[in-house]
CSV table of C-alpha atoms in Angstrom, one decimal:
chain,number,residue,atom,x,y,z
C,1,MET,CA,-60.7,13.5,-75.8
C,2,ARG,CA,-59.5,11.6,-78.7
C,3,ASP,CA,-56.4,12.6,-80.6
C,4,THR,CA,-58.0,13.9,-84.0
C,5,ARG,CA,-57.1,16.7,-86.3
C,6,GLU,CA,-59.8,19.0,-84.8
C,7,SER,CA,-58.5,18.5,-81.3
C,8,ARG,CA,-54.9,19.3,-82.2
C,9,LEU,CA,-56.1,22.5,-84.0
C,10,LEU,CA,-58.2,23.5,-80.9
C,11,LEU,CA,-55.1,23.0,-78.7
C,12,VAL,CA,-52.8,25.1,-81.0
C,13,LEU,CA,-55.6,27.8,-81.0
C,14,LEU,CA,-55.9,27.9,-77.1
C,15,ILE,CA,-52.1,28.1,-76.7
C,16,ALA,CA,-52.0,31.1,-79.2
C,17,ILE,CA,-54.8,32.8,-77.3
C,18,ALA,CA,-53.0,32.3,-74.0
C,19,PHE,CA,-49.7,33.8,-75.3
C,20,ALA,CA,-51.8,36.8,-76.6
C,21,LEU,CA,-53.3,37.3,-73.3
C,22,ILE,CA,-50.0,37.1,-71.4
C,23,THR,CA,-48.5,39.7,-74.0
C,24,VAL,CA,-51.5,42.1,-73.3
C,25,ASP,CA,-51.4,41.7,-69.6
C,26,ILE,CA,-47.6,42.4,-69.5
C,27,ARG,CA,-47.9,45.5,-71.7
C,28,GLY,CA,-51.0,46.8,-69.8
C,29,GLY,CA,-49.3,46.8,-66.3
C,30,GLU,CA,-51.7,47.9,-63.6
C,31,ASP,CA,-54.3,49.0,-66.4
C,32,SER,CA,-54.3,45.4,-67.8
C,33,PRO,CA,-57.6,44.5,-69.4
C,34,VAL,CA,-57.4,41.1,-67.8
C,35,ASP,CA,-56.8,42.4,-64.2
C,36,GLY,CA,-60.5,42.0,-63.4
C,37,ALA,CA,-60.6,38.4,-64.6
C,38,ARG,CA,-57.4,37.7,-62.5
C,39,GLN,CA,-58.9,39.1,-59.3
C,40,ALA,CA,-62.1,37.1,-60.0
C,41,ALA,CA,-60.0,33.9,-60.3
C,42,ALA,CA,-58.2,34.8,-57.1
C,43,THR,CA,-61.6,35.2,-55.3
C,44,VAL,CA,-62.7,31.8,-56.6
C,45,PHE,CA,-59.5,29.7,-56.2
C,46,GLY,CA,-58.0,31.6,-53.1
C,47,PRO,CA,-59.9,29.6,-50.5
C,48,VAL,CA,-59.0,26.3,-52.2
C,49,GLU,CA,-55.3,27.4,-52.3
C,50,ASN,CA,-55.4,28.2,-48.6
C,51,GLY,CA,-56.9,24.9,-47.8
C,52,VAL,CA,-54.3,23.0,-49.7
C,53,SER,CA,-51.6,25.1,-47.9
C,54,SER,CA,-53.0,24.4,-44.5
C,55,ALA,CA,-53.1,20.7,-45.4
C,56,VAL,CA,-49.5,20.8,-46.5
C,57,ASP,CA,-48.2,22.9,-43.4
C,58,PRO,CA,-47.9,20.0,-41.0
C,59,ILE,CA,-45.8,18.2,-43.3
C,60,GLY,CA,-43.6,21.2,-43.8
C,61,ASN,CA,-43.5,21.8,-40.1
C,62,ALA,CA,-42.4,18.1,-39.6
C,63,ILE,CA,-39.6,18.6,-42.1
C,64,GLY,CA,-38.5,21.7,-40.2
C,65,ALA,CA,-38.7,19.9,-36.9
C,66,VAL,CA,-36.4,17.2,-38.2
C,67,ARG,CA,-34.0,19.9,-39.5
C,68,ASP,CA,-33.9,21.7,-36.1
C,69,SER,CA,-33.8,18.6,-34.0
C,70,GLY,CA,-30.0,18.5,-33.9
C,71,ASP,CA,-29.9,22.1,-32.5
C,72,ARG,CA,-32.7,21.3,-30.0
C,73,HIS,CA,-30.7,18.1,-28.9
C,74,ASP,CA,-27.6,20.3,-28.3
C,75,ARG,CA,-29.6,22.7,-26.2
C,76,ILE,CA,-31.1,20.0,-24.1
C,77,ALA,CA,-27.7,18.4,-23.6
C,78,GLU,CA,-26.2,21.8,-22.5
C,79,LEU,CA,-29.0,22.4,-20.0
C,80,THR,CA,-28.6,18.8,-18.6
C,81,ARG,CA,-24.9,19.4,-18.1
C,82,GLN,CA,-25.6,22.8,-16.4
C,83,ASN,CA,-28.1,21.1,-14.1
C,84,ALA,CA,-25.7,18.3,-13.2
C,85,ALA,CA,-23.0,20.9,-12.4
C,86,LEU,CA,-25.3,22.9,-10.2
C,87,LYS,CA,-26.4,19.8,-8.3
C,88,ALA,CA,-22.7,18.9,-7.7
C,89,LYS,CA,-22.0,22.4,-6.5
C,90,LEU,CA,-24.9,22.5,-4.1
C,91,GLY,CA,-24.5,18.9,-3.0
C,92,SER,CA,-27.2,16.8,-1.4
C,93,ASP,CA,-29.4,18.1,1.4
C,94,ASP,CA,-27.8,15.7,4.0
C,95,ARG,CA,-24.2,17.0,3.0
C,96,ASN,CA,-25.5,20.6,3.4
C,97,ARG,CA,-27.0,19.9,6.7
C,98,SER,CA,-23.8,18.2,7.8
C,99,ARG,CA,-21.6,21.1,6.8
C,100,VAL,CA,-23.8,23.5,8.6
C,101,ARG,CA,-23.5,21.4,11.7
C,102,GLN,CA,-19.8,21.3,11.4
C,103,LEU,CA,-19.5,25.1,10.8
C,104,ASP,CA,-21.8,25.8,13.8
C,105,SER,CA,-19.8,23.6,16.1
C,106,MET,CA,-16.5,25.1,15.0
C,107,LEU,CA,-17.7,28.7,15.5
C,108,LYS,CA,-18.9,27.7,19.1
C,109,SER,CA,-15.5,26.2,20.0
C,110,ALA,CA,-13.7,29.3,18.5
C,111,GLY,CA,-16.0,31.6,20.5
C,112,ALA,CA,-15.5,29.6,23.7
C,113,GLY,CA,-11.7,29.8,23.3
C,114,GLN,CA,-11.7,33.4,21.8
C,115,TYR,CA,-9.7,32.2,18.8
C,116,GLY,CA,-9.7,34.3,15.7
C,117,ILE,CA,-10.2,31.8,12.9
C,118,LYS,CA,-10.2,31.7,9.1
C,119,GLY,CA,-12.6,29.0,7.8
C,120,ALA,CA,-11.5,26.7,5.0
C,121,GLU,CA,-12.6,23.5,3.2
C,122,VAL,CA,-10.4,20.4,2.9
C,123,ILE,CA,-9.9,19.9,-0.9
C,124,GLY,CA,-7.2,17.2,-1.0
C,125,ILE,CA,-5.4,14.6,1.0
C,126,GLY,CA,-1.9,13.3,1.1
C,127,ALA,CA,0.1,16.2,-0.2
C,128,ALA,CA,3.3,15.6,-2.1
C,129,GLN,CA,5.6,16.7,0.7
C,130,GLY,CA,6.3,13.2,1.8
C,131,PHE,CA,4.0,13.4,4.9
C,132,SER,CA,1.8,10.4,5.5
C,133,TRP,CA,-1.1,12.2,7.1
C,134,THR,CA,-1.8,15.6,5.4
C,135,VAL,CA,-4.6,17.6,3.9
C,136,THR,CA,-4.8,20.5,1.6
C,137,ILE,CA,-7.2,23.4,2.4
C,138,ASP,CA,-8.6,26.1,0.1
C,139,ALA,CA,-7.1,29.0,1.9
C,140,GLY,CA,-3.5,30.4,1.8
C,141,ALA,CA,-1.3,33.5,2.1
C,142,ASN,CA,-4.0,35.7,0.4
C,143,ASP,CA,-6.3,34.8,3.3
C,144,GLY,CA,-3.7,35.7,6.0
C,145,LEU,CA,-2.4,32.2,6.6
C,146,LYS,CA,1.1,31.6,7.7
C,147,ARG,CA,3.3,28.6,8.5
C,148,ASP,CA,3.0,27.0,12.0
C,149,MET,CA,-0.7,28.2,12.6
C,150,THR,CA,-3.0,25.8,14.7
C,151,VAL,CA,-5.8,24.2,12.8
C,152,LEU,CA,-9.0,23.0,14.5
C,153,ASN,CA,-12.6,22.1,13.9
C,154,GLY,CA,-15.6,21.7,16.1
C,155,ASP,CA,-14.3,18.6,17.8
C,156,GLY,CA,-10.8,19.7,18.7
C,157,LEU,CA,-7.2,19.8,17.3
C,158,VAL,CA,-6.8,19.0,13.6
C,159,GLY,CA,-3.1,19.8,13.2
C,160,ARG,CA,-0.8,22.7,12.1
C,161,VAL,CA,0.0,24.4,8.8
C,162,THR,CA,3.3,23.4,7.3
C,163,THR,CA,3.2,24.9,3.8
C,164,VAL,CA,1.4,28.0,2.5
C,165,GLY,CA,0.7,29.0,-1.1
C,166,PRO,CA,-1.2,31.9,-2.5
C,167,SER,CA,-4.6,30.2,-2.2
C,168,THR,CA,-4.0,26.9,-0.6
C,169,ALA,CA,-2.1,25.5,2.4
C,170,THR,CA,-0.9,22.1,3.6
C,171,VAL,CA,-1.9,20.9,7.1
C,172,LEU,CA,0.1,18.2,8.9
C,173,LEU,CA,-2.5,16.2,10.8
C,174,ALA,CA,-2.2,15.5,14.6
C,175,ASN,CA,-2.2,11.8,14.1
C,176,ASP,CA,1.0,11.8,11.8
C,177,PRO,CA,4.1,10.1,13.4
C,178,ASP,CA,6.1,13.4,12.9
C,179,PHE,CA,3.5,15.4,14.8
C,180,THR,CA,4.1,16.3,18.4
C,181,VAL,CA,2.1,18.7,20.6
C,182,GLY,CA,2.4,19.7,24.2
C,183,THR,CA,-0.7,18.7,26.3
C,184,ARG,CA,-2.1,19.6,29.6
C,185,MET,CA,-4.4,17.3,31.7
C,186,GLU,CA,-7.8,18.7,32.6
C,187,LYS,CA,-8.0,20.0,36.2
C,188,THR,CA,-4.7,18.4,37.4
C,189,ASP,CA,-2.6,20.4,34.9
C,190,GLU,CA,-0.2,17.5,34.4
C,191,LEU,CA,2.0,18.1,31.4
C,192,GLY,CA,3.0,15.8,28.5
C,193,PHE,CA,3.8,15.4,24.9
C,194,ALA,CA,1.4,13.7,22.4
C,195,THR,CA,2.7,12.0,19.4
C,196,GLY,CA,0.6,10.8,16.4
C,197,GLN,CA,0.5,7.0,15.6
C,198,GLY,CA,-1.6,7.0,12.4
C,199,ASP,CA,-4.9,5.3,12.8
C,200,ARG,CA,-4.1,4.3,16.4
C,201,PRO,CA,-4.6,6.3,19.6
C,202,LEU,CA,-2.1,9.2,20.3
C,203,SER,CA,0.9,8.3,22.6
C,204,VAL,CA,1.4,10.8,25.4
C,205,GLN,CA,4.5,10.8,27.4
C,206,MET,CA,3.6,12.3,30.8
C,207,LEU,CA,6.4,14.3,32.5
C,208,ASN,CA,5.3,13.1,36.0
C,209,GLY,CA,5.6,9.4,36.2
C,210,LYS,CA,3.6,9.3,39.4
C,211,ALA,CA,0.7,11.3,38.1
C,212,GLU,CA,-2.8,10.0,39.0
C,213,ILE,CA,-4.4,9.3,35.6
C,214,LYS,CA,-7.4,7.2,34.8
C,215,LYS,CA,-9.4,6.3,31.7
C,216,GLY,CA,-11.7,9.1,30.5
C,217,ASP,CA,-9.4,11.9,31.7
C,218,ARG,CA,-9.2,14.7,29.0
C,219,LEU,CA,-6.3,16.7,27.6
C,220,VAL,CA,-6.0,20.0,25.8
C,221,THR,CA,-3.0,21.8,24.2
C,222,PHE,CA,-0.6,23.4,26.5
C,223,GLY,CA,0.3,26.1,24.0
C,224,SER,CA,3.6,27.3,22.4
C,225,GLN,CA,5.8,30.4,22.8
C,226,LYS,CA,4.1,33.2,21.0
C,227,ASP,CA,1.3,30.8,20.2
C,228,LYS,CA,3.1,29.1,17.3
C,229,PRO,CA,2.6,26.5,16.2
C,230,PHE,CA,0.0,25.8,19.0
C,231,VAL,CA,-2.5,28.0,20.8
C,232,PRO,CA,-3.6,26.9,24.3
C,233,GLY,CA,-6.8,25.1,25.3
C,234,VAL,CA,-7.7,23.2,22.1
C,235,PRO,CA,-9.2,19.8,22.9
C,236,VAL,CA,-6.9,16.9,22.0
C,237,GLY,CA,-8.6,13.8,23.3
C,238,GLU,CA,-9.3,11.5,26.2
C,239,VAL,CA,-7.5,8.7,27.9
C,240,VAL,CA,-8.1,5.2,26.8
C,241,ARG,CA,-5.1,3.4,28.4
C,242,VAL,CA,-2.6,4.0,31.0
C,243,ASP,CA,0.6,2.0,31.2
C,244,PRO,CA,2.1,1.2,34.6
C,245,SER,CA,4.7,3.7,35.7
C,246,GLY,CA,7.3,1.1,36.7
C,247,GLY,CA,9.1,3.8,38.8
C,248,ASP,CA,10.2,5.7,35.8
C,249,LEU,CA,10.5,9.5,35.8
C,250,THR,CA,7.9,9.6,32.9
C,251,ARG,CA,4.9,7.6,32.1
C,252,ASN,CA,3.1,6.8,28.8
C,253,ILE,CA,-0.6,7.0,28.3
C,254,PHE,CA,-2.7,6.7,25.2
C,255,ILE,CA,-5.6,9.0,24.2
C,256,LYS,CA,-8.3,8.8,21.6
C,257,PRO,CA,-8.3,12.0,19.6
C,258,TYR,CA,-11.6,13.9,19.4
C,259,VAL,CA,-11.1,14.6,15.7
C,260,GLY,CA,-12.0,12.0,13.0
C,261,PHE,CA,-9.0,12.5,10.7
C,262,THR,CA,-10.5,10.4,7.9
C,263,LYS,CA,-13.6,12.5,7.5
C,264,LEU,CA,-12.4,16.1,7.6
C,265,ASP,CA,-14.3,18.7,5.7
C,266,ILE,CA,-14.8,22.1,7.4
C,267,VAL,CA,-11.8,23.3,9.4
C,268,GLY,CA,-10.6,26.6,11.0
C,269,VAL,CA,-7.0,28.1,11.1
C,270,VAL,CA,-6.3,30.1,14.1
C,271,VAL,CA,-5.1,33.5,12.7
C,272,GLU,CA,-5.5,35.3,15.9
C,273,ALA,CA,-4.6,33.7,19.4
C,274,PRO,CA,-6.7,34.4,22.6
C,275,ARG,CA,-5.5,37.1,24.9
C,276,GLU,CA,-5.8,34.7,27.8
C,277,ASP,CA,-5.4,30.9,28.1
C,278,PRO,CA,-8.9,29.6,27.9
C,279,ARG,CA,-7.8,26.7,30.1
C,280,ASP,CA,-10.7,23.9,30.0
C,281,THR,CA,-13.5,26.1,28.8
C,282,VAL,CA,-13.4,24.8,25.1
C,283,LEU,CA,-13.8,21.1,26.3
C,284,PRO,CA,-17.5,20.0,26.0
C,285,ASN,CA,-19.5,19.5,29.2
C,286,LYS,CA,-19.3,16.0,30.4
C,287,PRO,CA,-22.6,14.1,30.2
C,288,ALA,CA,-24.4,13.9,33.5
C,289,LYS,CA,-24.1,10.6,35.3
C,290,PRO,CA,-27.4,8.8,35.4
C,291,LYS,CA,-29.1,8.9,38.7
C,292,PRO,CA,-29.9,5.6,40.3
C,293,THR,CA,-33.5,4.7,40.1
C,294,PRO,CA,-35.0,3.6,43.5
C,295,THR,CA,-36.5,0.2,43.6
C,296,VAL,CA,-39.5,-0.9,45.7
C,297,THR,CA,-39.8,-4.6,46.6
C,298,VAL,CA,-43.4,-5.7,47.2
C,299,THR,CA,-44.0,-9.0,49.0
C,300,ALA,CA,-47.4,-10.6,48.3
C,301,THR,CA,-49.3,-12.3,51.1
C,302,PRO,CA,-51.4,-15.3,50.2
C,303,SER,CA,-55.2,-14.9,50.9
C,304,GLY,CA,-57.0,-17.1,53.4
C,305,GLN,CA,-53.9,-17.5,55.6
C,306,PRO,CA,-55.0,-18.4,59.4
C,307,PRO,CA,-54.3,-15.8,61.9
C,308,VAL,CA,-51.3,-16.0,64.0
C,309,ASP,CA,-51.7,-17.4,67.6
C,310,GLY,CA,-53.0,-15.0,70.0
C,311,ALA,CA,-54.5,-12.6,67.4
C,312,ASP,CA,-58.1,-11.5,67.7
C,313,ASN,CA,-60.0,-13.1,64.8
C,314,GLY,CA,-63.1,-11.1,65.7
C,315,ASN,CA,-65.1,-14.0,67.2
C,316,GLU,CA,-66.0,-14.0,70.9
C,317,GLN,CA,-65.9,-17.3,72.8
């Protein structure tokens, strides 16, 4: 439409009519004379409006997603952290199986020796008391632990309790140079004193310098008065070297401990000593010696060999 005098007059007239209709509609309220026209317009233009709204909604949703992405990221990060913590708590399947085996072995040993034990987990190594071979366990006075209690696992003697706190305790390991325990030889009952040597075999001073000892012989704890610090019958190790006696009153031997002190995990503290000395019952059964396999020698005789003189070859002369 061109900008003429008539068009400008028409525009002014339409604006005046619009204002007049608005005034009438406001004053009329629900009985407004233009209400019918408004409803008719809503009927005509409503679907168009809904269509436009539907077309625009994805854009609005996208804007909302961007706005909420920060909160969603925080929730994902929190769930990831919780998942990692749960995995660390449960550990791997291999570790769980290993710990079950350790616990089962320890309970069998405790049952064989009739030891009342309190299970614990090693949670630290090298305590601050100045000992070179110590571990910290997650059980203490609140669990009935006291100083000078024997500590073992499914393999044998681990050490003795030296310091007790409310919920933790320090264990001096049997391979520490400050550690000494009375020992008894399996079957022969020969007595000695075993001393730790770090990562080397334990040194045992036998009281009988003429005792018959050989490699593979096994030793257990002799026990202490009132069972402190050591209860009797706990496996210690087996002989790997025997020094010549040289006519001395005592004799030194060296034993390989049953316990691997660098891989301790599940241990048991003996809180109740056995009523009777278990003697050698806690020692594992020795593997059976393999039976010799009989051998049969077969000597092959060459075919076509002529008969021996004087033998009947089946031909009559």
